[in-house]
XYZ file of C-alpha atoms in Angstrom:
684
model
C 162.531 116.359 11.077
C 159.548 114.004 11.386
C 157.345 117.002 11.166
C 158.853 118.120 7.894
C 158.628 114.685 6.404
C 154.782 114.569 7.479
C 154.318 118.085 5.979
C 156.029 117.262 2.784
C 154.037 113.959 2.417
C 150.701 115.833 3.161
C 151.517 118.531 0.540
C 152.529 115.840 -1.969
C 148.998 114.435 -1.474
C 147.558 117.893 -2.166
C 149.499 118.322 -5.401
C 147.505 115.477 -6.856
C 144.487 117.702 -7.022
C 146.250 120.736 -8.384
C 149.552 120.052 -10.124
C 149.292 116.783 -11.899
C 145.774 116.637 -13.040
C 146.623 117.311 -16.753
C 149.611 114.938 -16.810
C 148.063 111.792 -15.092
C 144.881 111.986 -17.068
C 146.738 112.044 -20.513
C 145.905 108.338 -21.188
C 142.309 109.422 -21.831
C 143.335 111.083 -25.185
C 146.828 110.121 -26.235
C 145.920 107.141 -28.382
C 142.771 108.601 -29.747
C 144.697 111.537 -30.931
C 147.052 109.465 -33.121
C 146.452 109.094 -36.909
C 147.439 105.444 -36.974
C 146.966 103.457 -40.195
C 146.842 99.541 -39.866
C 149.139 99.540 -36.879
C 151.064 96.324 -36.045
C 152.446 94.844 -32.713
C 155.837 96.330 -33.679
C 154.256 99.794 -34.115
C 152.623 99.664 -30.686
C 155.884 98.543 -29.033
C 157.729 101.437 -30.630
C 155.084 103.966 -29.527
C 155.139 102.666 -26.033
C 158.920 102.938 -25.921
C 158.755 106.515 -27.181
C 156.226 107.429 -24.418
C 158.267 105.450 -21.713
C 161.455 107.444 -22.570
C 159.558 110.862 -23.013
C 158.096 110.439 -19.549
C 161.544 109.331 -18.092
C 163.775 111.959 -19.670
C 161.392 114.950 -19.700
C 159.466 114.149 -16.506
C 162.058 112.496 -14.107
C 165.389 113.950 -15.477
C 164.468 117.473 -16.814
C 161.682 118.719 -14.543
C 162.004 116.706 -11.305
C 165.776 116.483 -11.387
C 166.867 119.789 -12.792
C 164.007 122.425 -13.562
C 162.622 122.401 -9.884
C 166.074 123.642 -8.819
C 165.761 126.687 -10.939
C 163.162 128.310 -8.710
C 163.374 131.884 -7.662
C 162.715 131.844 -3.921
C 160.019 129.129 -4.270
C 158.504 130.493 -7.523
C 158.704 128.543 -10.752
C 157.934 129.048 -14.479
C 159.620 130.902 -17.370
C 159.312 134.333 -15.658
C 160.948 132.984 -12.486
C 163.845 131.864 -14.514
C 163.898 135.226 -16.454
C 164.003 137.186 -13.104
C 166.901 134.905 -11.940
C 168.964 135.758 -15.064
C 168.177 139.457 -14.743
C 169.339 139.530 -11.164
C 172.713 137.725 -11.977
C 173.443 139.748 -15.121
C 172.329 143.141 -16.232
C 170.079 141.814 -18.874
C 166.668 143.459 -18.021
C 164.972 145.736 -20.385
C 162.805 148.308 -18.554
C 165.003 150.648 -16.353
C 163.012 149.790 -13.166
C 163.869 146.079 -13.761
C 167.695 146.507 -14.167
C 170.384 145.948 -11.497
C 170.470 147.134 -7.933
C 172.501 149.933 -6.438
C 175.392 149.671 -4.105
C 173.507 150.846 -1.018
C 171.084 147.845 -1.052
C 173.096 145.049 0.482
C 170.021 142.908 1.188
C 169.599 142.481 -2.539
C 172.918 141.477 -3.070
C 172.416 138.796 -0.449
C 169.320 137.477 -2.299
C 171.337 137.574 -5.602
C 173.500 134.866 -4.150
C 176.436 135.737 -6.387
C 179.489 137.911 -5.945
C 181.426 136.416 -8.736
C 182.095 138.091 -12.149
C 179.459 137.589 -14.963
C 180.170 134.627 -17.309
C 181.048 135.320 -20.892
C 177.514 134.408 -21.959
C 176.280 136.837 -19.452
C 178.388 139.607 -20.728
C 177.292 138.950 -24.255
C 173.705 139.404 -23.164
C 174.652 142.578 -21.341
C 176.359 144.076 -24.449
C 173.623 143.127 -26.965
C 170.267 144.726 -26.710
C 169.067 142.301 -29.352
C 169.961 139.329 -27.278
C 168.122 140.811 -24.271
C 164.980 141.264 -26.288
C 165.095 137.856 -27.721
C 165.446 136.580 -24.077
C 162.385 138.677 -23.045
C 160.484 137.466 -25.952
C 161.105 133.925 -24.987
C 159.994 134.425 -21.429
C 156.949 136.154 -22.768
C 156.247 133.318 -25.422
C 156.668 130.676 -22.879
C 154.157 132.320 -20.632
C 151.542 132.889 -23.441
C 152.067 129.164 -24.553
C 151.429 128.013 -21.038
C 148.140 130.018 -20.952
C 147.257 128.336 -24.248
C 147.940 125.143 -22.426
C 145.614 126.286 -19.805
C 142.826 126.644 -22.419
C 143.385 123.351 -24.056
C 143.971 121.033 -21.144
C 140.525 121.498 -19.576
C 138.823 121.156 -22.983
C 140.466 117.919 -24.129
C 140.482 116.217 -20.650
C 136.795 116.753 -20.032
C 135.624 116.070 -23.482
C 137.657 112.875 -23.653
C 136.192 111.636 -20.477
C 132.661 112.375 -21.435
C 133.175 110.668 -24.638
C 132.982 107.460 -22.653
C 129.169 107.718 -22.667
C 129.027 106.869 -26.318
C 130.610 103.294 -25.915
C 127.540 101.831 -23.917
C 125.071 104.364 -25.408
C 125.710 104.881 -29.114
C 122.594 107.018 -29.389
C 124.143 109.781 -27.346
C 124.942 112.412 -29.997
C 128.173 114.368 -30.247
C 126.485 117.768 -29.515
C 125.126 116.295 -26.289
C 128.671 115.214 -25.280
C 129.927 118.688 -26.107
C 127.165 120.496 -24.244
C 127.751 118.396 -21.165
C 131.507 119.040 -21.290
C 131.006 122.680 -21.547
C 128.638 122.762 -18.599
C 131.084 120.783 -16.421
C 133.956 123.278 -17.276
C 131.792 126.188 -16.442
C 131.325 124.745 -12.969
C 135.009 124.111 -12.632
C 135.872 127.765 -13.328
C 133.240 129.052 -10.970
C 135.030 127.157 -8.200
C 138.261 128.958 -8.733
C 137.395 131.856 -6.471
C 137.532 129.641 -3.420
C 141.316 129.203 -3.884
C 143.862 126.382 -4.532
C 143.914 125.027 -1.065
C 140.280 124.494 -0.873
C 140.056 123.241 -4.389
C 142.925 120.768 -3.834
C 141.359 119.468 -0.675
C 138.187 118.730 -2.615
C 140.021 117.312 -5.613
C 143.020 115.369 -4.186
C 140.776 112.330 -3.180
C 139.484 112.107 -6.717
C 143.092 112.180 -8.248
C 144.291 109.782 -5.743
C 141.540 107.430 -6.810
C 142.467 107.819 -10.413
C 146.197 107.585 -9.787
C 145.913 104.277 -8.016
C 143.080 102.586 -9.914
C 144.356 103.064 -13.534
C 147.671 101.324 -12.919
C 145.687 98.305 -11.381
C 143.541 98.183 -14.629
C 146.929 98.370 -16.553
C 148.495 95.487 -14.603
C 145.376 93.430 -15.245
C 145.646 94.252 -19.014
C 149.395 93.371 -19.115
C 148.865 90.057 -17.564
C 145.878 89.161 -19.832
C 146.880 90.508 -23.080
C 150.731 90.944 -23.339
C 152.935 89.997 -20.319
C 156.173 90.936 -22.238
C 155.278 94.537 -22.773
C 158.143 95.823 -20.804
C 160.609 94.650 -23.246
C 159.611 97.723 -25.209
C 161.660 99.802 -22.643
C 164.677 98.927 -24.868
C 165.451 102.017 -27.197
C 166.001 99.848 -30.186
C 162.246 99.478 -30.548
C 162.186 103.213 -31.269
C 164.822 102.929 -33.905
C 163.036 100.202 -35.644
C 159.743 102.078 -35.418
C 161.231 105.104 -37.328
C 163.089 102.868 -39.861
C 159.943 101.132 -40.613
C 157.403 103.941 -40.662
C 159.629 106.766 -41.774
C 157.669 109.939 -42.493
C 154.494 108.560 -40.875
C 156.311 107.596 -37.676
C 157.806 111.132 -37.480
C 154.253 112.663 -37.838
C 153.022 110.287 -35.050
C 155.260 112.251 -32.644
C 152.535 114.758 -32.749
C 150.438 112.443 -30.775
C 153.039 110.820 -28.472
C 154.038 114.084 -27.119
C 150.591 114.458 -25.459
C 151.841 111.712 -22.912
C 153.932 114.493 -21.286
C 151.326 117.264 -21.303
C 150.896 119.005 -18.075
C 154.556 118.452 -17.090
C 155.275 122.111 -17.216
C 152.699 122.723 -14.494
C 155.110 120.919 -12.051
C 157.438 123.979 -12.442
C 154.855 126.709 -12.884
C 152.804 125.623 -9.943
C 155.864 125.484 -7.690
C 154.712 128.694 -5.804
C 151.564 126.754 -4.749
C 153.478 123.998 -3.025
C 157.130 123.084 -2.537
C 159.780 121.330 -4.492
C 159.928 118.348 -2.061
C 156.352 117.872 -2.188
C 156.180 117.821 -5.995
C 159.130 115.472 -6.296
C 157.782 112.983 -3.805
C 154.315 112.955 -5.560
C 155.761 112.509 -9.060
C 158.336 109.763 -8.232
C 156.202 107.823 -5.851
C 152.831 107.837 -7.737
C 152.486 109.783 -10.818
C 155.375 108.317 -12.869
C 154.734 104.665 -11.927
C 151.021 105.133 -12.649
C 151.557 106.564 -16.091
C 154.137 103.870 -16.999
C 151.721 101.060 -15.976
C 148.690 102.617 -17.454
C 150.217 103.166 -20.934
C 151.794 99.650 -20.729
C 148.183 98.281 -20.051
C 146.754 100.273 -22.841
C 149.409 99.149 -25.204
C 149.059 95.527 -24.250
C 145.333 95.555 -24.932
C 145.837 97.341 -28.444
C 148.479 94.816 -29.408
C 145.648 92.339 -29.361
C 142.985 94.813 -30.633
C 144.964 96.671 -33.092
C 142.113 98.779 -34.550
C 140.696 100.078 -31.187
C 143.181 102.986 -30.867
C 140.387 105.568 -31.565
C 138.929 104.757 -28.197
C 142.103 103.375 -26.622
C 141.152 104.255 -23.079
C 137.682 102.938 -22.493
C 138.065 99.868 -24.697
C 140.846 98.584 -22.353
C 138.673 98.809 -19.261
C 137.101 95.641 -18.235
C 133.280 95.564 -18.434
C 132.594 94.810 -14.814
C 134.372 98.079 -13.708
C 133.525 100.270 -16.759
C 131.042 102.503 -14.938
C 133.076 103.089 -11.849
C 136.067 103.948 -13.980
C 133.889 106.240 -16.185
C 132.890 108.155 -13.037
C 136.376 108.352 -11.677
C 137.717 109.243 -15.276
C 135.099 112.010 -15.516
C 135.817 113.470 -11.966
C 139.664 113.147 -12.746
C 139.170 115.089 -16.086
C 137.579 117.777 -14.114
C 140.388 117.995 -11.667
C 142.909 117.826 -14.666
C 141.544 121.285 -15.543
C 142.913 122.647 -12.274
C 146.681 122.178 -12.917
C 146.987 124.447 -15.857
C 144.316 126.962 -14.457
C 146.398 127.282 -11.432
C 149.604 127.692 -13.383
C 148.003 130.359 -15.577
C 147.099 132.371 -12.606
C 150.652 132.112 -11.271
C 152.383 133.330 -14.398
C 149.873 136.061 -15.092
C 150.444 137.264 -11.465
C 154.246 137.161 -11.963
C 154.106 139.195 -15.245
C 151.711 141.759 -13.787
C 153.896 142.640 -10.797
C 157.004 142.626 -13.101
C 154.944 145.284 -15.030
C 155.042 143.207 -18.267
C 151.186 142.669 -18.377
C 148.194 145.042 -17.926
C 147.195 145.200 -14.277
C 144.392 142.816 -13.891
C 142.944 142.029 -10.572
C 144.891 139.270 -8.576
C 143.501 138.045 -5.337
C 145.492 136.015 -2.835
C 143.317 133.223 -1.609
C 145.634 131.931 1.166
C 147.227 133.647 4.217
C 149.789 130.696 4.535
C 150.834 130.353 1.024
C 151.436 133.679 -0.892
C 151.748 131.734 -4.243
C 148.107 130.960 -4.240
C 146.478 133.396 -6.443
C 143.201 133.848 -8.423
C 142.453 136.399 -11.200
C 138.650 136.875 -11.818
C 139.223 138.574 -15.232
C 141.661 135.870 -16.520
C 139.337 133.074 -14.968
C 136.372 134.122 -16.881
C 138.422 134.676 -20.084
C 139.808 131.130 -19.866
C 136.310 129.838 -19.163
C 134.843 131.494 -22.394
C 137.838 130.163 -24.551
C 137.641 126.701 -23.136
C 133.957 126.452 -23.920
C 134.589 127.993 -27.283
C 137.186 125.357 -28.088
C 134.936 122.452 -27.119
C 131.985 123.830 -29.155
C 134.167 124.881 -32.036
C 136.432 121.953 -32.416
C 134.073 119.329 -31.149
C 136.439 116.211 -31.442
C 139.231 115.152 -29.200
C 141.551 114.513 -32.187
C 141.105 118.021 -33.390
C 141.941 119.544 -30.004
C 144.740 117.049 -29.699
C 146.341 118.745 -32.882
C 146.249 122.104 -31.245
C 147.336 120.808 -27.880
C 150.547 119.218 -29.053
C 151.862 122.483 -30.261
C 151.709 124.331 -27.003
C 152.824 121.361 -24.868
C 156.327 120.987 -26.637
C 156.896 124.740 -27.396
C 156.750 125.546 -23.702
C 158.973 122.704 -22.919
C 161.574 123.698 -25.612
C 161.571 127.229 -24.162
C 162.049 125.969 -20.705
C 165.075 123.839 -21.918
C 166.638 126.795 -23.378
C 166.198 129.114 -20.437
C 167.428 126.272 -18.214
C 170.543 125.994 -20.182
C 171.048 129.771 -19.687
C 170.578 129.333 -15.885
C 173.075 126.535 -15.902
C 175.682 128.615 -17.646
C 175.162 132.152 -16.267
C 174.079 131.330 -12.697
C 174.941 127.800 -11.699
C 178.330 127.871 -13.683
C 177.880 124.314 -14.639
C 180.769 122.662 -16.459
C 180.435 122.947 -20.145
C 180.533 119.076 -20.464
C 177.429 118.760 -18.247
C 175.659 121.553 -19.970
C 176.073 119.739 -23.312
C 174.881 116.608 -21.788
C 171.723 118.368 -20.799
C 171.184 120.702 -23.885
C 172.070 118.480 -26.784
C 169.765 115.524 -26.106
C 166.763 117.621 -25.009
C 167.034 119.965 -27.880
C 167.285 117.075 -30.374
C 164.358 115.270 -28.698
C 162.138 118.328 -28.171
C 163.176 119.830 -31.544
C 161.973 116.558 -33.242
C 158.710 116.946 -31.458
C 158.332 120.531 -32.412
C 158.989 119.713 -36.251
C 156.200 117.000 -35.999
C 153.599 119.151 -34.268
C 154.169 122.032 -36.726
C 152.586 119.851 -39.415
C 149.280 119.977 -37.335
C 149.080 123.782 -37.547
C 146.463 123.675 -40.476
C 144.505 120.965 -38.473
C 143.950 122.980 -35.324
C 147.411 123.900 -34.308
C 146.819 127.594 -35.349
C 144.539 128.114 -32.309
C 147.288 128.178 -29.588
C 149.460 130.265 -31.858
C 146.716 132.803 -32.386
C 146.007 132.976 -28.653
C 149.722 133.288 -27.920
C 150.339 135.989 -30.492
C 147.432 138.070 -29.241
C 148.719 137.783 -25.710
C 152.190 138.635 -26.697
C 150.899 141.561 -28.679
C 149.057 142.903 -25.595
C 152.284 142.445 -23.418
C 154.433 144.205 -25.958
C 152.023 147.066 -26.403
C 151.911 147.489 -22.517
C 155.760 147.262 -22.478
C 156.066 149.945 -25.194
C 153.632 152.237 -23.243
C 155.568 151.696 -20.097
C 158.781 152.598 -21.777
C 157.404 155.867 -23.227
C 155.906 156.773 -19.843
C 159.126 156.286 -18.004
C 161.033 158.090 -20.710
C 158.724 161.095 -20.411
C 158.793 161.249 -16.628
C 162.696 160.889 -16.617
C 162.910 163.724 -19.207
C 160.515 166.062 -17.197
C 161.288 165.022 -13.706
C 161.365 167.838 -11.019
C 164.789 168.213 -9.405
C 165.414 169.381 -5.792
C 166.560 172.812 -7.180
C 163.456 173.207 -9.200
C 161.247 172.243 -6.152
C 162.878 174.826 -4.038
C 162.353 177.403 -6.699
C 158.620 176.459 -6.854
C 158.154 176.612 -3.209
C 159.970 179.998 -3.048
C 157.354 181.662 -5.355
C 155.489 184.047 -3.102
C 152.044 182.895 -4.108
C 152.787 179.277 -2.978
C 151.681 178.410 0.501
C 152.175 175.209 2.693
C 148.510 174.070 3.600
C 147.535 171.654 6.495
C 147.355 167.984 5.555
C 149.133 164.982 4.417
C 149.488 164.420 0.643
C 150.899 161.247 -1.230
C 152.178 161.635 -4.684
C 152.673 158.372 -6.609
C 155.314 157.917 -9.348
C 157.542 155.237 -10.935
C 160.677 157.405 -11.065
C 163.212 156.912 -8.328
C 165.704 159.594 -9.211
C 163.782 162.886 -9.035
C 160.145 163.887 -8.500
C 157.112 163.297 -10.606
C 156.318 165.878 -13.337
C 152.730 166.026 -11.880
C 154.259 167.971 -8.999
C 155.010 170.995 -11.320
C 151.325 171.046 -12.488
C 150.119 170.854 -8.969
C 152.111 173.678 -7.484
C 151.593 176.102 -10.428
C 147.880 175.695 -10.482
C 147.191 175.062 -6.834
C 149.702 177.507 -5.453
C 150.032 175.396 -2.459
C 151.745 172.234 -1.148
C 150.651 170.307 1.956
C 152.854 170.618 5.127
C 153.748 166.958 4.830
C 154.289 165.680 1.191
C 155.394 162.187 0.568
C 156.478 160.938 -2.966
C 155.723 157.333 -3.148
C 157.665 155.253 -5.596
C 156.340 151.583 -6.232
C 159.516 149.588 -7.003
C 159.158 146.132 -8.441
C 162.287 144.120 -7.721
C 163.417 141.050 -9.635
C 163.268 138.859 -6.527
C 160.447 136.643 -5.392
C 159.963 138.300 -1.968
C 161.357 141.444 -0.280
C 162.044 141.167 3.480
C 159.460 143.009 5.429
C 161.974 145.227 7.143
C 163.102 146.529 3.705
C 159.648 146.922 2.296
C 159.348 150.827 2.914
C 162.464 152.938 2.545
C 162.236 156.583 3.682
C 164.451 159.541 2.802
C 164.112 163.167 3.628
C 164.199 165.577 0.710
C 165.289 169.211 0.861
C 162.282 171.265 1.869
C 160.743 170.785 5.380
C 158.020 168.160 5.521
C 158.892 166.639 2.106
C 159.935 162.975 2.074
C 160.715 160.230 -0.396
C 159.137 156.833 0.134
C 160.118 153.755 -1.898
C 157.832 150.884 -1.440
C 159.736 147.640 -2.630
C 158.335 144.227 -3.342
C 158.919 141.136 -5.525
C 156.595 139.283 -7.730
C 155.662 136.829 -5.207
C 154.756 139.253 -2.472
C 151.166 139.758 -1.310
C 150.963 143.453 -1.487
C 148.048 145.641 -2.190
C 148.964 149.219 -2.872
C 145.807 151.200 -3.721
C 146.328 154.265 -1.584
C 144.107 153.107 1.302
C 144.504 153.247 4.948
C 146.817 150.213 5.113
C 149.410 151.931 3.062
C 148.965 155.283 4.976
C 149.411 153.453 8.374
C 152.436 151.342 7.090
C 154.222 154.526 5.719
C 153.434 156.626 8.799
C 155.009 153.878 10.997
C 158.156 153.729 8.905
C 158.251 157.555 8.640
C 158.020 157.977 12.428
C 160.690 155.371 12.871
C 163.000 156.998 10.423
C 162.588 160.434 12.070
C 163.326 158.996 15.589
C 166.466 157.154 14.382
C 167.698 159.699 11.899
C 170.854 161.689 12.626
C 170.473 163.765 9.360
C 168.795 166.822 10.640
C 168.239 169.239 7.689
C 166.421 171.936 9.767
C 166.318 173.284 13.287
C 163.177 171.254 13.965
C 163.500 168.658 16.753
C 162.549 165.086 16.496
C 159.452 165.570 18.687
C 158.333 168.499 16.880
C 158.873 166.923 13.477
C 156.771 163.824 14.607
C 154.073 166.189 16.056
C 153.841 168.019 12.724
C 153.435 164.529 10.893
C 150.585 163.492 13.231
C 148.874 166.851 12.880
C 149.030 166.626 9.100
C 147.618 163.214 9.142
C 144.666 164.232 11.361
C 144.073 167.267 9.070
C 143.507 164.886 6.058
C 145.050 162.713 3.601
C 145.078 163.296 -0.271
C 146.321 160.709 -2.779
C 147.431 162.079 -6.191
C 148.103 159.858 -9.033
C 149.277 160.397 -12.515
C 147.293 158.993 -15.495
C 148.999 158.806 -18.865
C 146.932 159.664 -21.929
C 147.993 159.670 -25.612
C 146.541 162.275 -27.936
C 147.037 163.335 -31.594
C 146.549 166.943 -32.433
C 146.893 170.378 -31.172
C 144.113 170.446 -28.325
C 146.640 169.747 -25.636
C 146.181 173.004 -23.846
C 142.320 172.713 -23.670
C 142.540 169.156 -22.233
C 145.170 170.231 -19.796
C 143.055 173.009 -18.465
C 139.956 170.909 -18.020
C 141.876 168.307 -16.139
C 143.513 170.973 -13.906
C 140.193 172.678 -13.234
C 138.676 169.364 -12.376
C 141.576 168.729 -9.887
C 141.197 172.184 -8.513
C 137.492 171.562 -7.865
C 138.299 168.243 -5.994
C 141.167 169.711 -4.260
C 138.899 172.653 -2.881
C 136.436 170.018 -1.521
C 139.331 168.263 0.297
C 140.594 171.449 1.788
C 137.344 173.089 2.939
C 134.113 171.368 2.442
C 134.695 168.079 4.054
C 136.582 169.369 7.181
C 133.878 171.965 7.683
C 131.226 169.118 7.805
C 133.364 167.225 10.224
C 133.800 164.404 7.846
C 137.143 162.445 7.655
C 139.311 163.736 4.829
C 140.361 160.801 2.588
C 140.404 161.908 -1.003
C 142.052 160.344 -4.022
C 142.761 162.634 -7.023
C 144.004 161.828 -10.483
C 145.753 164.425 -12.683
C 145.810 163.799 -16.391
C 149.232 163.921 -17.995
C 149.362 164.567 -21.608
C 151.806 162.834 -24.150
C 151.815 163.904 -27.733
C 152.493 161.086 -30.324
């Protein structure tokens, strides 16, 4: 018990360097992002009241109290909620993502439900349009979070470095931009070392920031406006909107930035734990933000026109430079929270087959949720630097920033409501108590930030639409591929007919065929047998099956089944989106499949031939020693009538490689380990 408490406290400390960077550094740019015009004391009290209740309701109630409980085996984010919904109702889109069969009891255990689907769940099951809208929301939430990952580093670092221009007015804006860009490049170059190492380096910095800014805030409260906390009363919000009307509504586009980075609490859940994130937020982040914003507001009430530099102006002169150093370092750390969250959601969507297969590296042996993607990292780096050099000012970036912040949160609210109804079976009264207030509040924020689209808000929309287009094109291609394979699959009867042809021989060796279809054999097999006139003595058809669970039990990772002909097996490799699994046809996969196959043969009572268990295992080992060939299918789209020519070229290329595998390498005494790709032609 004591050990768990210590572990959670230590993890909570580490979250400061990864999860909360964007949220806790928001005081750097919230007030400077507002278009205030001759503000009064009453205006500032109303603004502080809005920020206090936004932090309390969205930060404490929604994320810490509710959203963190909607994890999928420790993984968070919109795709985790989407996977939960797909597992508890038949609302997936791709065939490989739909429900589970009766002979898979371990998946039913993970689903954690044996009750009938709710009425809303049945509606989604019946309506393909509703299922597509749900998938679009999950994808849009992920794309918006990536947009957040582009803008958070840019606005945080730029706002911190702007502090140089106070004491040194001669420092030009281009110098500030260039210095900010250089710092961000360094941050992205550090990502390859992993979240644990980065958080170990960054957490002391964020701890210093988290505990020094509220101290300055308390000093400012005592000195400038001791009665600031009367603004906690919601009637100040009402008076603010009655007094400012349309301008007050537009100012919501600035106040929403006080909660920026809160989505990282949920998206970064796989990097840490629910308890650690809750402890860190409630014990340090939330009190720090409440006191820091109170101090800023207290200063601004007495200096009403200093809002354009609302952070550095309220720092006392004797501690200005120490706070500048801490603020700059904290802004660098702030970049980490959304970068880590971006890696997490990209990895989830890749393994769920909704995103092109970019490289994903697991940077920790202890925590499988810690991932890093080199391609995504460098794309983010280029975009962040482009935002700084293109927009230049913190106010312009803030206009773009508010759009993604609140859109992600609104999508999370909608999906959380679906989780409450379909999975948790929350009573309608409590669902309404959650849904109505948050939709009204976040809907008001959305309507306000949409007015910022011409002033920079178009950028995250453009990035999100490009990403969504990539994902839907990939999704469409995957659908067409699955449809083709299912329409042209090889049945057991057809395989028997092919092997019965007099010119077909069984040659020594072990061959792996890779395919996505689970009912039948890949169409590549027909090309192979017809043109090679042979099949290896041991042939294994490997199906990679992505399951809508976070992790698959290691004992259920590889499932083996005998097929009709001698030496022919079906192997299904199953894993969830949080599993650390590399399947590239290498030695690790061969060894893992061979172990499972031998165990299956030894334990099986289903003897389909007169071969004994010992003889079957001996044949398997002999085939493995003779050499291993990996055969993959590659989908290609062509328009025209040159299909036959292309097909012959590909098959001749394969024949040449295959002849090397069968003769040249063994003759030279070299280990036989060959990977071959066959081109499959799809006419469109």
